[in-house]
Amino acid sequence: MTPYEKLQNCLACVRKKTDFVPDVALILGSGLGALADEIETVATVDYHDIEGFPVSTVVGHKGRFVFGTFGDVKVVIMQGRVHFYEGYSREDILLPTRLMGLMGAKVLFLTNAAGGVNKDFRAGDFMLITDHIMSLFPNPLIGRNMDELGPRFPDMSQVYTKELQEKIIATAAKCNIPLQKGVYMQLTGPTFETPAEVRMVAALGGDAVGMSTACEAAAACHMGMKVCGISCITNQAAGISPTPLSHEEVFETANRVAPLFRQLVKESIIAIGEGLK
Ligand code: HPA
């Protein structure tokens, strides 16, 4: 089976359960999964029921698609994502994003937990992702190009669509939620960075660092989806933070700010959905 046939096979598995056609695909990061409770649920599909679908091994990541609506915007939520550090191939990491694109989603909305590299950032801040740096991460599009989806050499000059960024900025202002802006750098993990690596990220122009997102954004951009994303800065990055980093800290902060984060993402999606009509 070619990778494209595998993707089509996954789509057929989903289609056996639901014919829902989403406008927006939403990926929830660590500690942010509860956002799926806000949606008017139409259907759910467990990843286990999709043949060949990569299932996350990380604690706190549920494994299912939730289909439903925010206002009248049709959304598929990915509750739990897979990471490169779990040992999956690059193709498997891109598969869920591509699958949601093939389901019909025109927009990919990414969320993640990230370390704050910009010294103005504090734990609990939200950062609108304006661009990313993926060059230190193995490029996920290496390998035979899926010509069915997009070109061999995809343009990445505006991965995070300006128009979507503006909707998120306007939504944050309307909801009175402070919003930082910056560049997200993806490293592989699973180790958190050393202080020297954090200085490297800063020197290269990164404002936040994490272990996901850029590869999914690149895959979505490759297949012509519009992309936007918000990082939840769960901690100051190593060397900036006075204390050692832990997954627990990431979760604690994500949980603490979850209600505001949920509001920001939900309202942004409703605003984005209006623009799609
Ligand atoms: N580094 C990398 N990934 C992360 C961090 C961090 O400091 N915080 C949350 N995810």
Short mmCIF file of C-alpha atoms and ligand atoms in Angstrom, two decimals:
data_model
loop_
_atom_site.label_atom_id
_atom_site.label_comp_id
_atom_site.label_asym_id
_atom_site.label_seq_id
_atom_site.Cartn_x
_atom_site.Cartn_y
_atom_site.Cartn_z
CA MET A 1 0.00 0.00 0.00
CA THR A 2 1.43 3.41 -0.88
CA PRO A 3 1.28 6.13 1.82
CA TYR A 4 -1.48 7.84 -0.16
CA GLU A 5 -3.48 4.60 -0.31
CA LYS A 6 -3.00 4.24 3.47
CA LEU A 7 -4.43 7.73 3.89
CA GLN A 8 -7.41 6.88 1.69
CA ASN A 9 -7.91 3.71 3.70
CA CYS A 10 -7.99 5.75 6.94
CA LEU A 11 -10.52 8.10 5.33
CA ALA A 12 -12.69 5.12 4.39
CA CYS A 13 -12.58 3.93 8.05
CA VAL A 14 -13.73 7.36 9.24
CA ARG A 15 -16.42 7.51 6.58
CA LYS A 16 -17.86 4.20 7.83
CA LYS A 17 -18.56 5.99 11.15
CA THR A 18 -19.53 9.50 10.03
CA ASP A 19 -20.03 11.54 6.87
CA PHE A 20 -19.35 14.80 8.75
CA VAL A 21 -17.47 17.35 6.61
CA PRO A 22 -15.57 19.79 8.87
CA ASP A 23 -14.75 23.40 7.99
CA VAL A 24 -12.01 23.63 10.60
CA ALA A 25 -9.60 21.02 11.99
CA LEU A 26 -8.38 21.66 15.52
CA ILE A 27 -5.43 19.92 17.15
CA LEU A 28 -5.28 20.10 20.94
CA GLY A 29 -1.95 20.11 22.75
CA SER A 30 -0.87 18.79 26.15
CA GLY A 31 -3.30 19.66 28.92
CA LEU A 32 -5.66 21.38 26.49
CA GLY A 33 -7.82 18.38 25.59
CA ALA A 34 -10.79 19.51 27.68
CA LEU A 35 -11.64 22.03 24.97
CA ALA A 36 -13.39 19.14 23.25
CA ASP A 37 -15.99 19.21 26.06
CA GLU A 38 -17.20 22.59 24.78
CA ILE A 39 -18.30 21.34 21.41
CA GLU A 40 -21.81 20.26 20.40
CA THR A 41 -20.73 16.73 19.59
CA VAL A 42 -22.12 15.04 16.51
CA ALA A 43 -19.83 11.99 16.41
CA THR A 44 -16.55 10.64 17.78
CA VAL A 45 -14.13 8.19 16.21
CA ASP A 46 -11.44 6.48 18.29
CA TYR A 47 -8.05 6.39 16.63
CA HIS A 48 -7.95 2.66 17.44
CA ASP A 49 -10.85 2.17 15.02
CA ILE A 50 -8.91 3.69 12.12
CA GLU A 51 -6.73 1.07 10.47
CA GLY A 52 -3.05 2.08 10.49
CA PHE A 53 -3.67 5.31 12.42
CA PRO A 54 -0.84 6.31 14.82
CA VAL A 55 -1.99 6.31 18.45
CA SER A 56 -0.24 8.50 21.05
CA THR A 57 1.51 6.94 24.01
CA VAL A 58 1.74 10.17 26.03
CA VAL A 59 -0.16 10.40 29.31
CA GLY A 60 -2.82 13.08 29.06
CA HIS A 61 -3.38 12.66 25.34
CA LYS A 62 -6.71 11.03 24.57
CA GLY A 63 -6.89 9.34 21.23
CA ARG A 64 -9.95 10.29 19.24
CA PHE A 65 -11.52 12.60 16.72
CA VAL A 66 -14.47 14.60 18.02
CA PHE A 67 -16.82 15.96 15.35
CA GLY A 68 -19.20 18.78 16.18
CA THR A 69 -19.97 22.48 16.01
CA PHE A 70 -18.86 25.70 17.66
CA GLY A 71 -21.72 28.08 16.83
CA ASP A 72 -22.48 26.99 13.29
CA VAL A 73 -18.87 26.19 12.38
CA LYS A 74 -18.26 22.51 11.70
CA VAL A 75 -15.14 21.34 13.50
CA VAL A 76 -13.15 18.15 13.80
CA ILE A 77 -11.07 18.09 16.96
CA MET A 78 -8.04 15.90 17.29
CA GLN A 79 -7.96 15.06 20.96
CA GLY A 80 -4.40 13.83 21.31
CA ARG A 81 -1.68 13.97 18.69
CA VAL A 82 1.42 11.89 18.01
CA HIS A 83 4.93 13.24 18.33
CA PHE A 84 8.18 12.43 16.59
CA TYR A 85 9.77 11.54 19.95
CA GLU A 86 7.33 8.66 20.33
CA GLY A 87 9.18 6.97 17.50
CA TYR A 88 6.65 7.37 14.71
CA SER A 89 7.76 7.92 11.15
CA ARG A 90 7.44 11.37 9.68
CA GLU A 91 4.65 10.11 7.41
CA ASP A 92 2.68 8.84 10.42
CA ILE A 93 3.04 12.18 12.16
CA LEU A 94 1.59 13.94 9.14
CA LEU A 95 -1.15 11.39 8.54
CA PRO A 96 -3.75 12.82 10.97
CA THR A 97 -3.40 16.34 9.58
CA ARG A 98 -3.63 15.10 6.02
CA LEU A 99 -6.63 12.96 6.92
CA MET A 100 -8.49 15.96 8.35
CA GLY A 101 -7.66 17.86 5.16
CA LEU A 102 -9.11 15.02 3.10
CA MET A 103 -12.22 15.01 5.32
CA GLY A 104 -12.77 18.50 3.93
CA ALA A 105 -11.27 20.86 6.53
CA LYS A 106 -10.11 24.10 4.89
CA VAL A 107 -8.45 25.47 8.03
CA LEU A 108 -6.03 23.84 10.45
CA PHE A 109 -6.02 25.42 13.92
CA LEU A 110 -3.03 24.25 15.96
CA THR A 111 -2.55 24.50 19.71
CA ASN A 112 0.33 23.39 21.85
CA ALA A 113 2.09 23.75 25.17
CA ALA A 114 5.43 25.50 24.72
CA GLY A 115 8.38 26.84 26.65
CA GLY A 116 8.77 30.62 26.64
CA VAL A 117 12.12 31.65 25.16
CA ASN A 118 11.32 35.32 24.74
CA LYS A 119 12.18 36.88 28.09
CA ASP A 120 9.00 38.97 28.05
CA PHE A 121 6.91 35.80 28.21
CA ARG A 122 5.53 34.40 31.48
CA ALA A 123 4.04 31.02 32.29
CA GLY A 124 0.35 31.20 31.45
CA ASP A 125 0.76 33.59 28.49
CA PHE A 126 -0.76 32.79 25.11
CA MET A 127 1.29 33.32 21.97
CA LEU A 128 -0.15 33.71 18.49
CA ILE A 129 2.20 31.79 16.19
CA THR A 130 3.24 34.15 13.40
CA ASP A 131 5.82 31.82 11.84
CA HIS A 132 7.88 28.77 12.69
CA ILE A 133 11.38 27.37 12.47
CA MET A 134 11.48 23.70 11.60
CA SER A 135 15.00 23.48 10.17
CA LEU A 136 16.49 21.76 13.22
CA PHE A 137 13.80 19.10 13.01
CA PRO A 138 13.99 16.41 10.30
CA ASN A 139 11.85 17.86 7.51
CA PRO A 140 8.63 15.86 7.60
CA LEU A 141 8.10 16.17 3.86
CA ILE A 142 11.29 14.26 3.02
CA GLY A 143 10.45 11.16 1.02
CA ARG A 144 8.43 10.58 -2.13
CA ASN A 145 6.16 13.54 -2.59
CA MET A 146 2.43 12.91 -2.35
CA ASP A 147 1.68 14.60 -5.65
CA GLU A 148 -2.03 14.01 -5.03
CA LEU A 149 -1.84 16.51 -2.14
CA GLY A 150 0.65 19.17 -3.17
CA PRO A 151 3.89 20.13 -4.89
CA ARG A 152 7.39 18.73 -4.29
CA PHE A 153 8.72 22.13 -3.24
CA PRO A 154 5.92 23.83 -1.30
CA ASP A 155 6.07 27.56 -0.66
CA MET A 156 6.28 28.36 3.07
CA SER A 157 6.41 32.15 2.84
CA GLN A 158 3.15 32.49 4.76
CA VAL A 159 2.33 29.27 6.60
CA TYR A 160 0.20 31.03 9.24
CA THR A 161 -2.39 32.88 7.19
CA LYS A 162 -2.45 36.61 7.83
CA GLU A 163 -6.22 36.76 7.64
CA LEU A 164 -6.58 34.05 10.34
CA GLN A 165 -4.00 35.78 12.54
CA GLU A 166 -6.05 38.96 12.32
CA LYS A 167 -9.21 37.11 13.38
CA ILE A 168 -7.41 35.68 16.42
CA ILE A 169 -5.96 39.07 17.37
CA ALA A 170 -9.42 40.68 17.10
CA THR A 171 -11.00 37.85 19.12
CA ALA A 172 -8.41 38.14 21.89
CA ALA A 173 -9.01 41.90 22.07
CA LYS A 174 -12.79 41.40 22.17
CA CYS A 175 -12.46 38.84 24.99
CA ASN A 176 -9.88 40.97 26.84
CA ILE A 177 -7.33 38.18 26.71
CA PRO A 178 -3.70 39.36 26.41
CA LEU A 179 -1.97 37.78 23.42
CA GLN A 180 1.76 37.60 22.75
CA LYS A 181 2.99 37.05 19.21
CA GLY A 182 6.02 35.14 18.08
CA VAL A 183 7.93 32.46 16.24
CA TYR A 184 7.60 28.85 17.34
CA MET A 185 10.58 26.56 17.03
CA GLN A 186 10.04 22.83 16.89
CA LEU A 187 12.70 20.51 18.25
CA THR A 188 12.23 16.76 18.45
CA GLY A 189 12.15 16.27 22.25
CA PRO A 190 11.59 14.25 24.37
CA THR A 191 14.30 15.96 26.41
CA PHE A 192 13.50 19.49 27.40
CA GLU A 193 16.18 21.87 26.17
CA THR A 194 19.40 22.70 27.93
CA PRO A 195 19.94 26.38 28.77
CA ALA A 196 22.49 26.50 25.91
CA GLU A 197 19.89 25.16 23.50
CA VAL A 198 17.42 27.77 24.68
CA ARG A 199 20.01 30.48 23.98
CA MET A 200 20.42 28.93 20.52
CA VAL A 201 16.66 29.08 19.91
CA ALA A 202 16.64 32.74 20.98
CA ALA A 203 19.66 33.57 18.80
CA LEU A 204 17.96 31.94 15.80
CA GLY A 205 14.81 33.99 16.28
CA GLY A 206 12.52 31.64 18.21
CA ASP A 207 10.18 33.06 20.85
CA ALA A 208 8.79 29.73 22.02
CA VAL A 209 9.99 26.16 21.81
CA GLY A 210 8.13 22.88 21.69
CA MET A 211 7.94 19.38 20.31
CA SER A 212 5.08 19.56 17.80
CA THR A 213 3.11 21.83 15.49
CA ALA A 214 5.55 23.04 12.82
CA CYS A 215 5.52 19.71 10.99
CA GLU A 216 1.73 19.58 11.02
CA ALA A 217 1.57 23.18 9.84
CA ALA A 218 3.95 22.35 6.98
CA ALA A 219 1.86 19.34 5.93
CA ALA A 220 -1.33 21.40 5.97
CA CYS A 221 0.34 24.20 4.02
CA HIS A 222 1.64 21.64 1.50
CA MET A 223 -1.92 20.52 0.78
CA GLY A 224 -3.30 24.06 0.52
CA MET A 225 -5.02 24.37 3.90
CA LYS A 226 -5.04 27.69 5.74
CA VAL A 227 -3.16 27.42 9.04
CA CYS A 228 -3.16 29.25 12.35
CA GLY A 229 -1.95 28.40 15.82
CA ILE A 230 -1.70 29.46 19.44
CA SER A 231 0.90 28.31 21.95
CA CYS A 232 0.14 28.14 25.62
CA ILE A 233 3.38 29.17 27.29
CA THR A 234 3.31 26.68 30.14
CA ASN A 235 6.76 27.54 31.50
CA GLN A 236 9.73 29.74 30.90
CA ALA A 237 12.28 27.69 28.97
CA ALA A 238 15.31 26.10 30.67
CA GLY A 239 17.84 28.58 31.98
CA ILE A 240 15.22 31.35 32.04
CA SER A 241 13.07 29.44 34.50
CA PRO A 242 14.64 29.34 37.97
CA THR A 243 13.36 25.79 38.51
CA PRO A 244 13.85 22.46 36.69
CA LEU A 245 11.24 21.70 34.00
CA SER A 246 8.73 18.91 34.27
CA HIS A 247 5.73 17.54 32.39
CA GLU A 248 3.73 18.16 35.59
CA GLU A 249 4.51 21.87 35.47
CA VAL A 250 3.37 21.93 31.84
CA PHE A 251 0.09 20.33 32.86
CA GLU A 252 -0.44 22.50 35.90
CA THR A 253 -0.11 25.72 33.91
CA ALA A 254 -2.19 24.40 31.01
CA ASN A 255 -4.95 23.47 33.46
CA ARG A 256 -4.76 26.79 35.24
CA VAL A 257 -5.30 28.83 32.09
CA ALA A 258 -7.56 26.29 30.36
CA PRO A 259 -10.81 28.27 30.76
CA LEU A 260 -9.33 31.38 29.08
CA PHE A 261 -7.62 29.28 26.44
CA ARG A 262 -10.87 27.49 25.66
CA GLN A 263 -12.67 30.80 25.28
CA LEU A 264 -9.99 32.23 23.00
CA VAL A 265 -9.85 29.18 20.73
CA LYS A 266 -13.60 28.67 20.56
CA GLU A 267 -14.39 32.32 19.81
CA SER A 268 -11.55 32.51 17.28
CA ILE A 269 -12.93 29.48 15.46
CA ILE A 270 -16.39 31.03 15.34
CA ALA A 271 -14.86 34.22 13.88
CA ILE A 272 -12.80 32.22 11.40
CA GLY A 273 -15.87 30.19 10.41
CA GLU A 274 -17.77 33.35 9.52
CA GLY A 275 -14.99 34.25 7.11
CA LEU A 276 -15.24 30.88 5.37
CA LYS A 277 -18.89 31.37 4.33
N1 HPA B 1 10.35 22.90 25.89
C1 HPA B 1 9.84 22.09 24.94
N2 HPA B 1 8.56 21.72 24.90
C2 HPA B 1 7.75 22.22 25.84
C3 HPA B 1 8.21 23.08 26.86
C4 HPA B 1 9.58 23.43 26.88
O1 HPA B 1 10.07 24.20 27.74
N3 HPA B 1 7.13 23.38 27.63
C5 HPA B 1 6.07 22.73 27.09
N4 HPA B 1 6.43 22.04 26.01
#
